[in-house]
CSV table of C-alpha atoms in Angstrom, one decimal:
chain,number,residue,atom,x,y,z
A,11,MET,CA,-6.5,-11.8,16.4
A,12,GLU,CA,-7.7,-15.4,15.4
A,13,ILE,CA,-10.1,-14.1,12.7
A,14,PHE,CA,-7.2,-13.1,10.7
A,15,ASP,CA,-6.3,-16.3,10.9
A,16,LEU,CA,-9.0,-17.4,9.0
A,17,MET,CA,-8.6,-15.2,6.9
A,18,ILE,CA,-4.9,-15.8,6.1
A,19,GLU,CA,-5.8,-19.3,5.1
A,20,GLU,CA,-8.7,-17.6,3.0
A,21,LEU,CA,-5.4,-15.7,1.2
A,22,ARG,CA,-3.2,-19.2,0.9
A,23,GLN,CA,-6.3,-21.0,-1.0
A,24,ARG,CA,-7.0,-17.9,-3.0
A,25,ILE,CA,-3.4,-18.5,-4.2
A,26,GLU,CA,-3.1,-21.5,-4.4
A,27,ASN,CA,-7.3,-21.6,-6.7
A,28,TRP,CA,-5.5,-18.7,-8.9
A,29,LYS,CA,-2.5,-20.5,-10.1
A,30,GLU,CA,-4.6,-23.8,-10.9
A,31,GLN,CA,-6.1,-21.2,-13.3
A,32,GLY,CA,-3.4,-20.6,-14.6
A,33,ARG,CA,-2.5,-17.3,-13.6
A,34,LYS,CA,1.3,-16.2,-14.1
A,35,VAL,CA,2.6,-16.2,-9.3
A,36,ARG,CA,5.5,-15.8,-8.5
A,37,GLU,CA,7.9,-16.4,-5.0
A,38,LYS,CA,10.6,-14.3,-4.3
A,39,GLN,CA,12.7,-15.1,-0.3
A,40,CYS,CA,14.1,-11.4,0.4
A,41,SER,CA,16.2,-11.9,3.9
A,42,THR,CA,14.2,-11.4,7.1
A,43,SER,CA,17.2,-9.0,8.1
A,44,VAL,CA,16.1,-5.1,8.3
A,45,GLU,CA,19.6,-4.0,7.7
A,46,ASN,CA,19.9,-6.4,4.7
A,47,LEU,CA,17.0,-4.8,3.7
A,48,LYS,CA,17.2,-1.9,3.3
A,49,GLY,CA,20.6,-2.7,1.0
A,50,SER,CA,19.8,-1.9,-2.1
A,51,LEU,CA,16.2,0.5,-1.3
A,52,PRO,CA,16.4,4.0,-3.2
A,53,ILE,CA,16.0,5.7,0.3
A,54,SER,CA,14.4,8.7,-0.4
A,55,LYS,CA,14.6,12.2,1.7
A,56,GLN,CA,11.6,13.2,1.9
A,57,PRO,CA,7.8,12.8,0.0
A,58,GLY,CA,8.0,13.8,-3.8
A,59,ILE,CA,5.7,14.2,-6.7
A,60,ILE,CA,5.7,12.4,-9.6
A,61,LEU,CA,3.6,14.1,-12.6
A,62,LYS,CA,0.9,12.2,-14.8
A,63,GLU,CA,3.5,13.4,-17.9
A,64,ASP,CA,6.6,11.3,-15.7
A,65,THR,CA,4.7,8.8,-14.3
A,66,PHE,CA,5.6,4.8,-16.6
A,67,VAL,CA,2.2,2.8,-14.1
A,68,GLU,CA,0.4,3.9,-11.7
A,69,LEU,CA,-1.5,1.4,-9.3
A,70,GLY,CA,-4.9,1.0,-7.8
A,71,ASN,CA,-5.8,4.4,-9.5
A,72,PRO,CA,-9.8,5.2,-8.9
A,73,LYS,CA,-10.5,4.1,-12.4
A,74,THR,CA,-9.3,0.1,-11.1
A,75,ALA,CA,-9.2,-2.1,-8.5
A,76,SER,CA,-8.0,-1.5,-5.6
A,77,ALA,CA,-7.2,-3.2,-1.8
A,78,ALA,CA,-4.4,-2.8,0.9
A,79,LEU,CA,-4.7,-4.9,4.1
A,80,VAL,CA,-2.6,-5.5,7.2
A,81,LEU,CA,-3.7,-9.5,8.3
A,82,TRP,CA,-1.7,-9.4,12.1
A,83,THR,CA,-1.4,-13.0,14.1
A,84,LYS,CA,0.7,-14.0,17.1
A,85,ASN,CA,1.6,-17.3,15.4
A,86,LEU,CA,4.4,-17.4,13.0
A,87,GLU,CA,4.3,-20.6,11.2
A,88,LEU,CA,1.3,-18.7,9.1
A,89,VAL,CA,4.1,-15.6,8.6
A,90,ARG,CA,6.6,-16.4,6.0
A,91,ASP,CA,9.3,-14.3,6.5
A,92,GLY,CA,10.7,-11.8,4.1
A,93,LYS,CA,9.0,-13.6,0.9
A,94,ILE,CA,6.9,-11.7,-1.7
A,95,THR,CA,4.3,-13.3,-4.4
A,96,ILE,CA,3.4,-11.3,-7.0
A,97,VAL,CA,0.2,-12.0,-9.2
A,98,GLY,CA,0.0,-11.2,-12.2
A,99,PRO,CA,2.7,-9.0,-13.9
A,100,ASP,CA,5.4,-6.5,-12.5
A,101,ILE,CA,6.0,-3.0,-12.9
A,102,PRO,CA,8.2,-3.3,-15.8
A,103,GLU,CA,6.3,-5.1,-17.6
A,104,SER,CA,3.1,-3.3,-17.9
A,105,GLU,CA,3.1,0.6,-18.3
A,106,GLY,CA,0.2,2.5,-18.3
A,107,ASN,CA,-2.7,1.1,-15.3
A,108,LEU,CA,-3.2,-1.7,-12.7
A,109,PRO,CA,-5.2,-3.5,-11.0
A,110,PHE,CA,-3.9,-3.6,-7.4
A,111,ALA,CA,-3.9,-5.2,-4.3
A,112,GLN,CA,-1.2,-5.4,-1.8
A,113,ILE,CA,-1.6,-7.7,1.6
A,114,LEU,CA,0.7,-7.8,4.5
A,115,ILE,CA,0.3,-10.4,6.8
A,116,ALA,CA,2.9,-9.2,9.9
A,117,GLN,CA,4.0,-11.8,12.6
A,118,THR,CA,4.3,-10.0,16.0
A,119,LYS,CA,3.9,-11.5,20.1
A,120,GLY,CA,2.9,-8.3,21.8
A,121,LEU,CA,0.6,-6.6,20.5
A,122,GLU,CA,-2.6,-5.6,21.6
A,123,PRO,CA,-6.3,-5.0,19.3
A,124,GLU,CA,-6.0,-1.6,19.8
A,125,ASP,CA,-2.3,-0.6,18.6
A,126,TYR,CA,-3.7,-2.6,14.5
A,127,ARG,CA,-4.8,0.9,12.9
A,128,LEU,CA,-1.4,1.7,14.5
A,129,LEU,CA,0.2,-1.2,12.5
A,130,SER,CA,-1.9,-1.3,9.6
A,131,ARG,CA,-0.5,2.9,8.7
A,132,ASN,CA,2.9,1.3,8.3
A,133,GLN,CA,2.6,0.0,4.9
A,134,TYR,CA,2.2,4.1,4.1
A,135,ASN,CA,5.3,5.3,5.7
A,136,LEU,CA,7.4,4.7,2.9
A,137,ASN,CA,9.2,7.4,1.6
A,138,LEU,CA,11.5,6.1,-1.7
A,139,GLU,CA,12.6,7.6,-5.1
A,140,GLY,CA,10.5,8.2,-7.9
A,141,TYR,CA,7.4,5.7,-6.4
A,142,MET,CA,4.6,8.8,-5.1
A,143,LEU,CA,1.5,7.0,-2.9
A,144,ARG,CA,-1.5,9.2,-3.3
A,145,ALA,CA,-3.0,5.8,0.3
A,146,VAL,CA,-6.3,6.3,0.6
A,147,PRO,CA,-6.5,4.0,4.4
A,148,GLN,CA,-10.4,4.1,5.5
A,149,ARG,CA,-11.4,3.0,2.1
A,150,GLN,CA,-8.5,-0.2,2.9
A,151,ARG,CA,-7.0,1.0,-1.2
A,152,VAL,CA,-3.5,2.3,-2.4
A,153,TRP,CA,-3.3,3.8,-4.9
A,154,SER,CA,0.7,5.0,-6.0
A,155,ARG,CA,2.9,6.1,-9.4
A,156,VAL,CA,6.1,5.0,-10.5
A,157,SER,CA,8.0,7.6,-12.9
A,158,ARG,CA,9.6,6.5,-15.6
A,159,GLU,CA,13.3,7.1,-13.9
A,160,ALA,CA,12.3,3.7,-10.8
A,161,VAL,CA,11.7,2.0,-13.5
A,162,GLU,CA,14.8,2.3,-15.6
A,163,ARG,CA,16.6,2.6,-13.1
A,164,GLY,CA,15.2,-1.0,-11.5
A,165,PHE,CA,12.1,-0.3,-9.4
A,166,THR,CA,9.7,-3.7,-9.6
A,167,LEU,CA,7.2,-4.8,-6.8
A,168,GLU,CA,10.2,-6.2,-5.1
A,169,THR,CA,12.1,-2.9,-4.3
A,170,LEU,CA,7.8,-2.3,-2.5
A,171,GLY,CA,8.1,-5.0,-1.3
A,172,ARG,CA,11.2,-5.1,0.4
A,173,ALA,CA,10.0,-1.5,2.1
A,174,LEU,CA,7.2,-2.3,3.3
A,175,MET,CA,9.0,-5.3,5.6
A,176,VAL,CA,10.9,-1.8,6.5
A,177,SER,CA,8.6,-0.4,7.1
A,178,LEU,CA,6.4,-2.2,9.2
A,179,LYS,CA,9.5,-4.1,10.8
A,180,GLU,CA,11.8,-0.2,11.7
A,181,ASN,CA,8.1,1.6,13.3
A,182,PRO,CA,6.1,0.3,16.1
A,183,PRO,CA,3.9,-1.0,17.2
A,184,VAL,CA,7.0,-3.9,15.2
A,185,ALA,CA,6.3,-7.0,13.3
A,186,GLU,CA,8.5,-9.5,13.8
A,187,ALA,CA,7.4,-11.2,10.9
A,188,VAL,CA,7.3,-9.4,8.2
A,189,GLU,CA,4.8,-12.0,4.0
A,190,VAL,CA,4.0,-9.1,1.1
A,191,ILE,CA,1.4,-10.6,-1.4
A,192,PHE,CA,1.4,-8.5,-4.7
A,193,VAL,CA,-1.9,-8.6,-7.3
A,194,THR,CA,-2.0,-7.4,-10.4
A,195,SER,CA,-3.5,-10.4,-12.2
A,196,GLY,CA,-7.2,-8.0,-13.0
A,197,GLU,CA,-10.0,-6.3,-11.7
A,198,GLU,CA,-11.8,-9.6,-10.7
A,199,ASP,CA,-9.2,-11.0,-8.1
A,200,VAL,CA,-8.2,-7.4,-6.6
A,201,ARG,CA,-12.5,-7.2,-5.9
A,202,GLU,CA,-12.6,-10.4,-4.8
A,203,LEU,CA,-9.6,-10.0,-2.1
A,204,GLY,CA,-11.1,-6.3,-1.4
A,205,ALA,CA,-14.3,-8.2,0.2
A,206,ILE,CA,-11.4,-10.1,2.9
A,207,THR,CA,-10.3,-5.7,3.3
A,208,GLU,CA,-13.1,-5.0,4.6
A,209,LYS,CA,-14.1,-8.2,6.2
A,210,ALA,CA,-10.8,-7.7,8.4
A,211,TRP,CA,-10.6,-3.5,8.7
A,212,ARG,CA,-14.6,-4.1,9.9
A,213,THR,CA,-13.6,-6.9,12.4
A,214,ALA,CA,-10.7,-4.6,13.7
A,215,THR,CA,-11.3,-1.6,13.5
A,216,PRO,CA,-15.2,-0.9,15.0
A,217,VAL,CA,-17.1,2.6,13.7
A,218,LYS,CA,-17.8,4.2,17.0
A,219,SER,CA,-13.4,3.8,18.2
A,220,THR,CA,-12.4,4.7,14.4
A,221,PRO,CA,-11.2,8.6,13.9
A,222,ALA,CA,-11.5,11.1,10.9
A,223,TYR,CA,-8.8,10.5,8.4
A,224,ASP,CA,-8.9,14.5,7.6
A,225,CYS,CA,-5.8,16.9,7.4
A,226,THR,CA,-5.0,17.3,11.3
A,227,ASN,CA,-4.5,13.3,12.0
A,228,CYS,CA,-2.9,12.3,8.1
A,229,GLU,CA,1.5,11.2,8.3
A,230,ASN,CA,1.1,12.3,4.1
A,231,GLU,CA,-0.2,16.0,4.3
A,232,GLU,CA,3.0,17.4,3.5
A,233,ILE,CA,2.6,15.5,0.0
A,234,CYS,CA,-0.9,17.1,0.1
A,235,ASP,CA,0.5,20.5,0.0
A,236,GLU,CA,2.6,20.7,-2.3
A,237,ILE,CA,-0.3,18.4,-4.7
A,238,TRP,CA,-2.3,22.1,-3.9
A,239,ARG,CA,0.3,24.2,-4.9
A,240,MET,CA,1.4,22.9,-8.5
A,241,LEU,CA,-2.7,22.8,-8.5
A,242,GLN,CA,-3.0,26.8,-7.9
A,243,LEU,CA,0.0,27.2,-10.1
A,244,ARG,CA,-1.3,24.7,-13.7
A,245,ARG,CA,-4.5,27.0,-13.2
A,246,GLY,CA,-3.0,30.4,-12.5
A,247,LEU,CA,-3.1,31.2,-9.4
A,248,SER,CA,-1.1,32.3,-6.5
A,249,PRO,CA,0.5,28.9,-4.9
A,250,ASN,CA,0.9,30.4,-1.5
A,251,GLY,CA,-3.3,30.2,0.0
A,252,LYS,CA,-3.6,27.5,2.4
A,253,ARG,CA,-5.3,24.3,1.3
A,254,PRO,CA,-9.0,24.0,2.5
A,255,PRO,CA,-9.1,21.1,4.8
A,256,ILE,CA,-11.3,18.1,3.1
A,257,LEU,CA,-10.6,14.5,3.8
A,258,CYS,CA,-7.3,12.5,1.7
A,259,SER,CA,-9.5,10.9,-1.0
A,260,GLU,CA,-11.8,14.1,-1.5
A,261,PHE,CA,-9.1,15.7,-2.3
A,262,GLN,CA,-7.0,12.9,-4.5
A,263,GLU,CA,-9.7,11.5,-6.2
A,264,SER,CA,-10.9,15.0,-7.6
A,265,ASN,CA,-7.9,16.1,-8.4
A,266,SER,CA,-6.1,12.8,-9.9
A,267,SER,CA,-6.5,14.4,-13.4
A,268,ASP,CA,-4.5,17.4,-12.6
A,269,ILE,CA,-1.6,15.8,-12.0
Protein backbone atom coordinates (compact mmCIF):
# COMPACT_ATOMS: atom_id res chain seq x y z
CA MET A 1 0.00 0.00 0.00
CA GLU A 2 2.01 2.93 -1.37
CA ILE A 3 0.10 5.50 0.68
CA PHE A 4 1.73 4.04 3.78
CA ASP A 5 5.17 4.62 2.26
CA LEU A 6 4.42 8.35 2.22
CA MET A 7 3.24 8.20 5.83
CA ILE A 8 6.45 6.45 6.88
CA GLU A 9 8.48 9.24 5.31
CA GLU A 10 6.25 11.83 7.03
CA LEU A 11 6.75 10.06 10.37
CA ARG A 12 10.54 10.08 10.01
CA GLN A 13 10.48 13.79 9.17
CA ARG A 14 8.44 14.54 12.29
CA ILE A 15 10.98 12.73 14.44
CA GLU A 16 13.81 14.75 12.86
CA ASN A 17 11.85 17.93 13.55
CA TRP A 18 11.40 16.90 17.19
CA LYS A 19 15.14 16.28 17.48
CA GLU A 20 15.82 19.80 16.21
CA GLN A 21 13.30 21.15 18.74
CA GLY A 22 15.19 19.48 21.59
CA ARG A 23 13.11 16.37 22.25
CA LYS A 24 14.99 13.50 23.85
CA VAL A 25 15.29 10.81 21.17
CA ARG A 26 16.94 7.46 21.80
CA GLU A 27 17.49 4.60 19.37
CA LYS A 28 18.11 0.98 20.32
CA GLN A 29 19.12 -1.73 17.87
CA CYS A 30 17.76 -5.14 18.80
CA SER A 31 18.27 -8.52 17.20
CA THR A 32 16.18 -9.26 14.12
CA SER A 33 15.84 -12.93 15.10
CA VAL A 34 12.60 -13.96 16.83
CA GLU A 35 14.48 -16.47 18.98
CA ASN A 36 16.93 -13.81 20.19
CA LEU A 37 14.19 -11.24 20.71
CA LYS A 38 12.34 -13.70 22.92
CA GLY A 39 15.49 -14.38 24.93
CA SER A 40 14.82 -12.41 28.11
CA LEU A 41 11.18 -11.42 27.62
CA PRO A 42 9.04 -11.90 30.75
CA ILE A 43 6.49 -14.09 29.00
CA SER A 44 3.26 -14.86 30.86
CA LYS A 45 1.07 -17.89 30.10
CA GLN A 46 -2.14 -15.86 30.36
CA PRO A 47 -3.19 -12.19 30.63
CA GLY A 48 -3.02 -10.74 34.14
CA ILE A 49 -4.83 -7.97 35.97
CA ILE A 50 -2.88 -5.02 37.41
CA LEU A 51 -4.76 -2.98 40.00
CA LYS A 52 -4.27 0.76 40.35
CA GLU A 53 -2.36 0.43 43.59
CA ASP A 54 0.09 -1.94 41.92
CA THR A 55 0.60 0.24 38.84
CA PHE A 56 3.82 2.16 38.23
CA VAL A 57 2.76 3.84 34.99
CA GLU A 58 -0.24 3.97 32.68
CA LEU A 59 0.46 4.43 28.99
CA GLY A 60 -2.20 6.20 26.95
CA ASN A 61 -4.87 6.53 29.65
CA PRO A 62 -8.10 8.02 28.17
CA LYS A 63 -7.42 11.19 30.20
CA THR A 64 -4.33 11.86 28.07
CA ALA A 65 -3.37 11.35 24.41
CA SER A 66 -2.88 7.97 22.80
CA ALA A 67 -2.24 6.56 19.32
CA ALA A 68 -1.44 3.13 17.92
CA LEU A 69 -0.87 1.99 14.36
CA VAL A 70 0.89 -0.49 12.11
CA LEU A 71 2.22 0.98 8.87
CA TRP A 72 2.77 -1.71 6.25
CA THR A 73 5.13 -1.55 3.29
CA LYS A 74 6.53 -3.93 0.68
CA ASN A 75 9.72 -1.88 0.52
CA LEU A 76 12.34 -3.35 2.87
CA GLU A 77 14.45 -0.19 2.54
CA LEU A 78 11.78 1.74 4.49
CA VAL A 79 12.03 -0.52 7.54
CA ARG A 80 14.99 -0.52 9.93
CA ASP A 81 14.49 -4.06 11.17
CA GLY A 82 15.06 -4.47 14.91
CA LYS A 83 15.24 -0.72 15.60
CA ILE A 84 13.35 0.83 18.51
CA THR A 85 13.07 4.63 18.66
CA ILE A 86 11.91 6.30 21.87
CA VAL A 87 10.89 9.97 21.77
CA GLY A 88 10.54 11.23 25.34
CA PRO A 89 10.96 9.54 28.73
CA ASP A 90 11.17 5.77 29.17
CA ILE A 91 8.92 3.85 31.58
CA PRO A 92 11.26 3.84 34.63
CA GLU A 93 11.66 7.64 34.29
CA SER A 94 7.96 8.49 34.52
CA GLU A 95 5.75 7.24 37.32
CA GLY A 96 2.08 8.06 36.86
CA ASN A 97 0.44 8.66 33.48
CA LEU A 98 2.19 9.09 30.14
CA PRO A 99 0.76 10.22 26.81
CA PHE A 100 1.67 7.39 24.50
CA ALA A 101 2.02 6.62 20.81
CA GLN A 102 3.00 3.20 19.51
CA ILE A 103 3.82 3.05 15.81
CA LEU A 104 5.02 -0.15 14.13
CA ILE A 105 6.50 -0.20 10.64
CA ALA A 106 6.26 -3.67 9.13
CA GLN A 107 7.52 -5.09 5.85
CA THR A 108 6.02 -8.13 4.19
CA LYS A 109 5.91 -9.13 0.55
CA GLY A 110 2.79 -11.27 0.41
CA LEU A 111 0.30 -9.23 2.43
CA GLU A 112 -2.95 -8.43 0.66
CA PRO A 113 -4.92 -5.28 1.57
CA GLU A 114 -7.69 -7.36 3.12
CA ASP A 115 -5.13 -8.92 5.51
CA TYR A 116 -4.11 -5.57 6.95
CA ARG A 117 -6.57 -5.68 9.84
CA LEU A 118 -5.16 -9.03 10.99
CA LEU A 119 -1.60 -7.69 10.86
CA SER A 120 -2.62 -4.59 12.80
CA ARG A 121 -4.35 -6.60 15.54
CA ASN A 122 -1.13 -8.51 16.23
CA GLN A 123 0.18 -5.46 18.10
CA TYR A 124 -2.39 -6.25 20.80
CA ASN A 125 -1.48 -9.95 20.98
CA LEU A 126 0.88 -9.70 23.97
CA ASN A 127 1.24 -11.70 27.18
CA LEU A 128 3.93 -10.13 29.36
CA GLU A 129 4.39 -10.40 33.12
CA GLY A 130 3.59 -7.07 34.74
CA TYR A 131 2.00 -5.59 31.60
CA MET A 132 -1.76 -5.27 31.21
CA LEU A 133 -3.14 -4.20 27.86
CA ARG A 134 -6.40 -2.28 27.69
CA ALA A 135 -6.58 -1.68 23.96
CA VAL A 136 -9.22 0.23 22.03
CA PRO A 137 -8.28 -0.85 18.50
CA GLN A 138 -11.25 0.68 16.70
CA ARG A 139 -10.02 4.09 17.83
CA GLN A 140 -6.37 3.48 16.88
CA ARG A 141 -5.29 3.81 20.49
CA VAL A 142 -3.46 1.74 23.04
CA TRP A 143 -3.99 1.93 26.79
CA SER A 144 -1.92 -0.20 29.12
CA ARG A 145 -0.49 -0.54 32.62
CA VAL A 146 2.96 -1.58 33.83
CA SER A 147 3.26 -2.83 37.39
CA ARG A 148 5.73 -1.58 39.97
CA GLU A 149 7.17 -5.06 40.32
CA ALA A 150 7.78 -5.29 36.56
CA VAL A 151 9.64 -1.96 36.53
CA GLU A 152 11.76 -3.11 39.46
CA ARG A 153 12.65 -6.19 37.40
CA GLY A 154 13.74 -3.99 34.48
CA PHE A 155 10.64 -3.56 32.29
CA THR A 156 11.24 -0.73 29.78
CA LEU A 157 9.91 0.38 26.42
CA GLU A 158 12.62 -1.77 24.87
CA THR A 159 11.00 -4.80 26.56
CA LEU A 160 7.65 -3.83 25.06
CA GLY A 161 9.20 -3.12 21.67
CA ARG A 162 10.86 -6.52 21.46
CA ALA A 163 7.58 -8.21 22.38
CA LEU A 164 5.79 -6.30 19.62
CA MET A 165 8.41 -7.38 17.08
CA VAL A 166 7.97 -10.99 18.12
CA SER A 167 4.19 -10.79 17.82
CA LEU A 168 4.26 -9.36 14.31
CA LYS A 169 6.96 -11.79 13.17
CA GLU A 170 5.35 -14.90 14.70
CA ASN A 171 1.62 -14.47 14.18
CA PRO A 172 0.06 -14.66 10.70
CA PRO A 173 0.11 -12.71 8.50
CA VAL A 174 3.83 -12.77 9.31
CA ALA A 175 5.94 -9.62 8.94
CA GLU A 176 9.47 -10.14 7.69
CA ALA A 177 10.90 -6.94 9.21
CA VAL A 178 9.59 -4.75 12.03
CA GLU A 179 10.59 -1.36 13.41
CA VAL A 180 8.99 0.19 16.52
CA ILE A 181 8.56 3.86 17.44
CA PHE A 182 7.32 5.03 20.85
CA VAL A 183 6.43 8.65 21.65
CA THR A 184 5.94 9.80 25.25
CA SER A 185 7.25 13.37 24.93
CA GLY A 186 3.89 15.10 25.35
CA GLU A 187 0.21 15.17 24.44
CA GLU A 188 0.75 17.52 21.52
CA ASP A 189 3.34 15.21 19.93
CA VAL A 190 1.11 12.17 20.37
CA ARG A 191 -1.87 14.00 18.87
CA GLU A 192 0.25 14.90 15.84
CA LEU A 193 0.76 11.19 15.28
CA GLY A 194 -2.92 10.60 15.94
CA ALA A 195 -3.70 12.47 12.73
CA ILE A 196 -1.48 10.02 10.81
CA THR A 197 -3.08 6.99 12.45
CA GLU A 198 -6.62 8.13 11.65
CA LYS A 199 -5.74 8.80 8.02
CA ALA A 200 -3.94 5.45 7.67
CA TRP A 201 -6.77 3.48 9.27
CA ARG A 202 -9.42 5.08 7.06
CA THR A 203 -7.28 4.31 4.00
CA ALA A 204 -6.71 0.67 4.91
CA THR A 205 -10.10 -0.22 6.41
CA PRO A 206 -13.11 1.41 4.73
CA VAL A 207 -16.08 1.87 7.04
CA LYS A 208 -18.28 -0.50 5.07
CA SER A 209 -15.89 -3.41 5.71
CA THR A 210 -15.12 -2.66 9.36
CA PRO A 211 -16.76 -5.08 11.83
CA ALA A 212 -17.77 -3.94 15.30
CA TYR A 213 -15.34 -4.76 18.08
CA ASP A 214 -17.78 -6.45 20.38
CA CYS A 215 -17.20 -9.39 22.70
CA THR A 216 -17.91 -12.00 20.04
CA ASN A 217 -14.84 -11.14 17.97
CA CYS A 218 -12.41 -9.75 20.56
CA GLU A 219 -9.27 -11.59 21.69
CA ASN A 220 -9.37 -9.66 25.00
CA GLU A 221 -12.66 -11.16 26.17
CA GLU A 222 -10.99 -13.07 29.05
CA ILE A 223 -9.43 -9.85 30.37
CA CYS A 224 -12.78 -8.04 30.36
CA ASP A 225 -14.43 -11.01 32.09
CA GLU A 226 -11.84 -10.81 34.88
CA ILE A 227 -12.27 -7.02 35.19
CA TRP A 228 -16.04 -7.53 35.45
CA ARG A 229 -15.58 -10.16 38.17
CA MET A 230 -13.35 -7.87 40.24
CA LEU A 231 -15.74 -4.94 39.86
CA GLN A 232 -18.65 -7.07 41.08
CA LEU A 233 -16.65 -8.13 44.15
CA ARG A 234 -15.76 -4.52 44.96
CA ARG A 235 -19.41 -3.52 44.68
CA GLY A 236 -20.47 -6.32 47.03
CA LEU A 237 -22.28 -8.21 44.28
CA SER A 238 -22.01 -11.79 43.10
CA PRO A 239 -19.02 -12.26 40.75
CA ASN A 240 -20.82 -15.09 38.93
CA GLY A 241 -23.23 -12.97 36.95
CA LYS A 242 -22.76 -12.71 33.21
CA ARG A 243 -21.06 -9.56 31.95
CA PRO A 244 -23.32 -7.44 29.70
CA PRO A 245 -22.35 -7.56 26.00
CA ILE A 246 -21.02 -4.02 25.63
CA LEU A 247 -18.17 -2.70 23.53
CA CYS A 248 -14.73 -2.87 25.13
CA SER A 249 -14.16 0.86 24.76
CA GLU A 250 -17.36 1.61 26.69
CA PHE A 251 -16.67 -0.98 29.39
CA GLN A 252 -12.99 -0.22 29.89
CA GLU A 253 -13.28 3.58 29.88
CA SER A 254 -16.41 3.73 32.06
CA ASN A 255 -14.71 1.53 34.66
CA SER A 256 -11.19 2.99 34.48
CA SER A 257 -11.54 4.69 37.85
CA ASP A 258 -12.89 1.58 39.59
CA ILE A 259 -9.79 -0.61 39.25
